[in-house]
Amino acid sequence: MDILIIFILPIDVHGISFHFFMSSLISFNYVLKFSLYRSFTSLVKFIPRYFILFVAIINGIVSLSISSLLEYRNATDFCKLILYPATLL
């Protein structure tokens, strides 16, 4: 109720009728809802494309890091195999 009083006081000062103010407020509400609806639908259209691209990039990074770790492990095992007999001498 306090919000309504805050809205009504400037209306009375400027001489705007309350009904005109409320009708403009209601129409602004509909315009806002429509613009939110349009922006949401356009966002929903573009999300699958970029999501698929994002998943492909992440998949590539993960597979590259896994293969790098496996190669590093194989390289260290290979170095241990080569250098182990040298430590026996």
Coordinates of N, CA and C in Angstrom, one line a residue:
M1 N 0.8 -1.2 0.0 CA 0.0 0.0 0.0 C 0.9 1.3 0.0
D2 N 2.0 1.2 0.7 CA 2.9 2.4 0.7 C 3.4 2.7 -0.7
I3 N 3.7 1.6 -1.5 CA 4.2 1.8 -2.8 C 3.1 2.6 -3.6
L4 N 1.9 2.2 -3.5 CA 0.8 2.9 -4.2 C 0.7 4.3 -3.8
I5 N 0.9 4.6 -2.6 CA 0.8 6.0 -2.1 C 2.0 6.8 -2.7
I6 N 3.2 6.1 -2.8 CA 4.3 6.8 -3.4 C 4.1 7.1 -4.8
F7 N 3.4 6.2 -5.6 CA 3.0 6.5 -7.0 C 2.0 7.5 -7.1
I8 N 1.0 7.6 -6.2 CA -0.1 8.5 -6.3 C 0.3 9.9 -6.1
L9 N 1.1 10.2 -5.1 CA 1.5 11.5 -4.7 C 2.1 12.3 -5.9
P10 N 3.1 11.8 -6.7 CA 3.5 12.6 -7.8 C 2.5 12.8 -8.9
I11 N 1.6 11.8 -9.0 CA 0.5 11.9 -10.0 C -0.4 13.1 -9.7
D12 N -0.8 13.2 -8.4 CA -1.7 14.3 -8.0 C -1.0 15.7 -8.2
V13 N 0.3 15.7 -7.9 CA 1.1 17.0 -8.0 C 1.1 17.4 -9.5
H14 N 1.3 16.5 -10.4 CA 1.5 16.9 -11.8 C 0.1 16.9 -12.5
G15 N -0.9 16.5 -11.9 CA -2.2 16.6 -12.5 C -2.6 15.5 -13.5
I16 N -1.8 14.4 -13.5 CA -2.1 13.3 -14.3 C -3.2 12.4 -13.7
S17 N -4.1 12.0 -14.5 CA -5.2 11.2 -13.9 C -4.7 9.8 -13.5
F18 N -5.2 9.3 -12.4 CA -4.8 8.0 -11.9 C -5.0 6.9 -12.9
H19 N -6.2 6.9 -13.6 CA -6.5 5.9 -14.5 C -5.5 5.9 -15.7
F20 N -5.2 7.1 -16.2 CA -4.2 7.2 -17.3 C -2.9 6.6 -16.8
F21 N -2.5 6.9 -15.6 CA -1.2 6.4 -15.1 C -1.2 4.9 -15.0
M22 N -2.3 4.3 -14.5 CA -2.4 2.9 -14.3 C -2.5 2.2 -15.6
S23 N -3.2 2.8 -16.6 CA -3.3 2.1 -17.9 C -1.9 2.1 -18.6
S24 N -1.1 3.2 -18.4 CA 0.2 3.3 -19.0 C 1.1 2.3 -18.3
L25 N 0.9 2.1 -17.0 CA 1.7 1.2 -16.2 C 1.4 -0.2 -16.6
I26 N 0.2 -0.5 -16.9 CA -0.2 -1.9 -17.3 C 0.3 -2.2 -18.7
S27 N 0.2 -1.2 -19.6 CA 0.7 -1.4 -20.9 C 2.3 -1.6 -20.9
F28 N 2.9 -0.8 -20.1 CA 4.4 -1.0 -19.9 C 4.7 -2.4 -19.4
N29 N 3.9 -2.9 -18.5 CA 4.1 -4.3 -18.0 C 4.0 -5.3 -19.1
Y30 N 3.0 -5.1 -20.0 CA 2.8 -6.1 -21.1 C 4.0 -6.0 -22.1
V31 N 4.4 -4.8 -22.4 CA 5.6 -4.6 -23.3 C 6.8 -5.2 -22.7
L32 N 7.0 -5.1 -21.4 CA 8.1 -5.7 -20.7 C 8.1 -7.2 -20.8
K33 N 6.9 -7.8 -20.5 CA 6.7 -9.2 -20.6 C 7.0 -9.7 -22.0
F34 N 6.5 -9.0 -23.0 CA 6.7 -9.4 -24.4 C 8.2 -9.4 -24.8
S35 N 8.9 -8.3 -24.4 CA 10.3 -8.2 -24.7 C 11.1 -9.3 -24.0
L36 N 10.7 -9.6 -22.8 CA 11.4 -10.7 -22.1 C 11.1 -12.0 -22.7
Y37 N 9.9 -12.2 -23.2 CA 9.5 -13.5 -23.9 C 10.4 -13.6 -25.2
R38 N 10.5 -12.5 -26.0 CA 11.3 -12.5 -27.2 C 12.7 -12.8 -27.0
S39 N 13.3 -12.1 -26.0 CA 14.7 -12.3 -25.7 C 14.9 -13.7 -25.2
F40 N 14.0 -14.3 -24.4 CA 14.2 -15.7 -23.9 C 14.1 -16.7 -25.1
T41 N 13.2 -16.5 -26.0 CA 13.1 -17.4 -27.2 C 14.3 -17.3 -28.1
S42 N 14.8 -16.1 -28.3 CA 16.0 -16.0 -29.1 C 17.2 -16.6 -28.4
L43 N 17.3 -16.5 -27.1 CA 18.3 -17.1 -26.3 C 18.3 -18.6 -26.4
V44 N 17.1 -19.1 -26.3 CA 16.9 -20.6 -26.4 C 17.3 -21.1 -27.8
K45 N 17.1 -20.3 -28.8 CA 17.5 -20.7 -30.2 C 19.0 -20.9 -30.3
F46 N 19.8 -19.9 -29.6 CA 21.2 -19.9 -29.8 C 22.0 -20.8 -28.8
I47 N 21.3 -21.2 -27.7 CA 22.0 -22.0 -26.7 C 22.5 -23.3 -27.2
P48 N 21.6 -24.1 -28.0 CA 22.1 -25.4 -28.4 C 23.4 -25.4 -29.3
R49 N 23.4 -24.4 -30.2 CA 24.6 -24.3 -31.0 C 25.9 -24.1 -30.2
Y50 N 25.8 -23.1 -29.4 CA 27.0 -22.7 -28.6 C 27.3 -23.8 -27.5
F51 N 26.3 -24.4 -27.0 CA 26.5 -25.5 -26.1 C 27.2 -26.7 -26.7
I52 N 26.8 -27.0 -27.9 CA 27.5 -28.1 -28.6 C 28.9 -27.8 -28.9
L53 N 29.2 -26.5 -29.3 CA 30.5 -26.1 -29.5 C 31.4 -26.1 -28.2
F54 N 30.8 -25.7 -27.2 CA 31.4 -25.7 -25.9 C 31.8 -27.1 -25.4
V55 N 30.8 -28.0 -25.6 CA 31.1 -29.4 -25.2 C 32.2 -30.0 -26.1
A56 N 32.2 -29.7 -27.4 CA 33.2 -30.2 -28.2 C 34.6 -29.7 -27.8
I57 N 34.7 -28.4 -27.5 CA 36.0 -27.9 -27.0 C 36.4 -28.5 -25.7
I58 N 35.5 -28.7 -24.8 CA 35.9 -29.3 -23.5 C 36.3 -30.7 -23.7
N59 N 35.6 -31.4 -24.6 CA 35.9 -32.8 -24.9 C 37.3 -32.9 -25.5
G60 N 37.7 -32.0 -26.3 CA 39.0 -32.0 -26.9 C 40.1 -31.7 -25.9
I61 N 39.8 -30.8 -25.0 CA 40.8 -30.4 -24.0 C 41.0 -31.6 -23.0
V62 N 39.9 -32.2 -22.6 CA 40.0 -33.4 -21.7 C 40.8 -34.5 -22.4
S63 N 40.4 -34.9 -23.6 CA 41.1 -36.0 -24.3 C 42.6 -35.7 -24.5
L64 N 42.9 -34.4 -24.8 CA 44.3 -34.1 -25.0 C 45.1 -34.2 -23.7
S65 N 44.5 -33.7 -22.6 CA 45.2 -33.8 -21.3 C 45.3 -35.2 -20.9
I66 N 44.3 -36.1 -21.1 CA 44.5 -37.5 -20.7 C 45.5 -38.2 -21.5
S67 N 45.6 -37.9 -22.8 CA 46.6 -38.5 -23.7 C 48.0 -38.0 -23.3
S68 N 48.1 -36.7 -22.9 CA 49.4 -36.2 -22.5 C 49.8 -36.8 -21.2
L69 N 48.9 -37.0 -20.3 CA 49.3 -37.7 -19.0 C 49.7 -39.1 -19.2
L70 N 49.0 -39.8 -20.1 CA 49.4 -41.2 -20.4 C 50.8 -41.3 -21.1
E71 N 51.0 -40.4 -22.0 CA 52.3 -40.3 -22.7 C 53.4 -40.0 -21.6
Y72 N 53.2 -39.1 -20.7 CA 54.1 -38.7 -19.7 C 54.4 -39.9 -18.8
R73 N 53.4 -40.6 -18.5 CA 53.5 -41.8 -17.6 C 54.3 -42.9 -18.4
N74 N 54.0 -43.1 -19.6 CA 54.8 -44.1 -20.4 C 56.2 -43.6 -20.6
A75 N 56.5 -42.4 -20.7 CA 57.8 -41.8 -20.9 C 58.6 -42.0 -19.6
T76 N 58.0 -41.8 -18.4 CA 58.7 -41.9 -17.2 C 59.0 -43.4 -16.9
D77 N 58.0 -44.3 -17.2 CA 58.2 -45.7 -17.1 C 59.4 -46.2 -18.0
F78 N 59.4 -45.6 -19.2 CA 60.5 -46.0 -20.1 C 61.8 -45.5 -19.6
C79 N 61.9 -44.3 -19.1 CA 63.1 -43.8 -18.5 C 63.6 -44.6 -17.3
K80 N 62.6 -45.0 -16.5 CA 63.0 -45.9 -15.4 C 63.5 -47.2 -15.8
L81 N 62.9 -47.7 -16.9 CA 63.4 -49.0 -17.4 C 64.8 -48.9 -18.0
I82 N 65.1 -47.8 -18.7 CA 66.4 -47.6 -19.2 C 67.4 -47.3 -18.2
L83 N 67.1 -46.4 -17.2 CA 68.0 -46.0 -16.2 C 68.2 -46.9 -15.1
Y84 N 67.3 -47.9 -14.9 CA 67.4 -48.8 -13.7 C 68.7 -49.7 -13.8
P85 N 69.0 -50.2 -15.0 CA 70.2 -51.0 -15.0 C 71.5 -50.2 -14.8
A86 N 71.4 -48.9 -15.1 CA 72.6 -48.0 -14.9 C 72.8 -47.8 -13.4
T87 N 71.8 -47.9 -12.6 CA 71.9 -47.7 -11.2 C 72.5 -49.0 -10.5
L88 N 72.4 -50.1 -11.2 CA 73.0 -51.4 -10.7 C 74.5 -51.4 -10.8
L89 N 75.0 -50.7 -11.7 CA 76.5 -50.7 -12.0 C 77.3 -50.1 -10.9

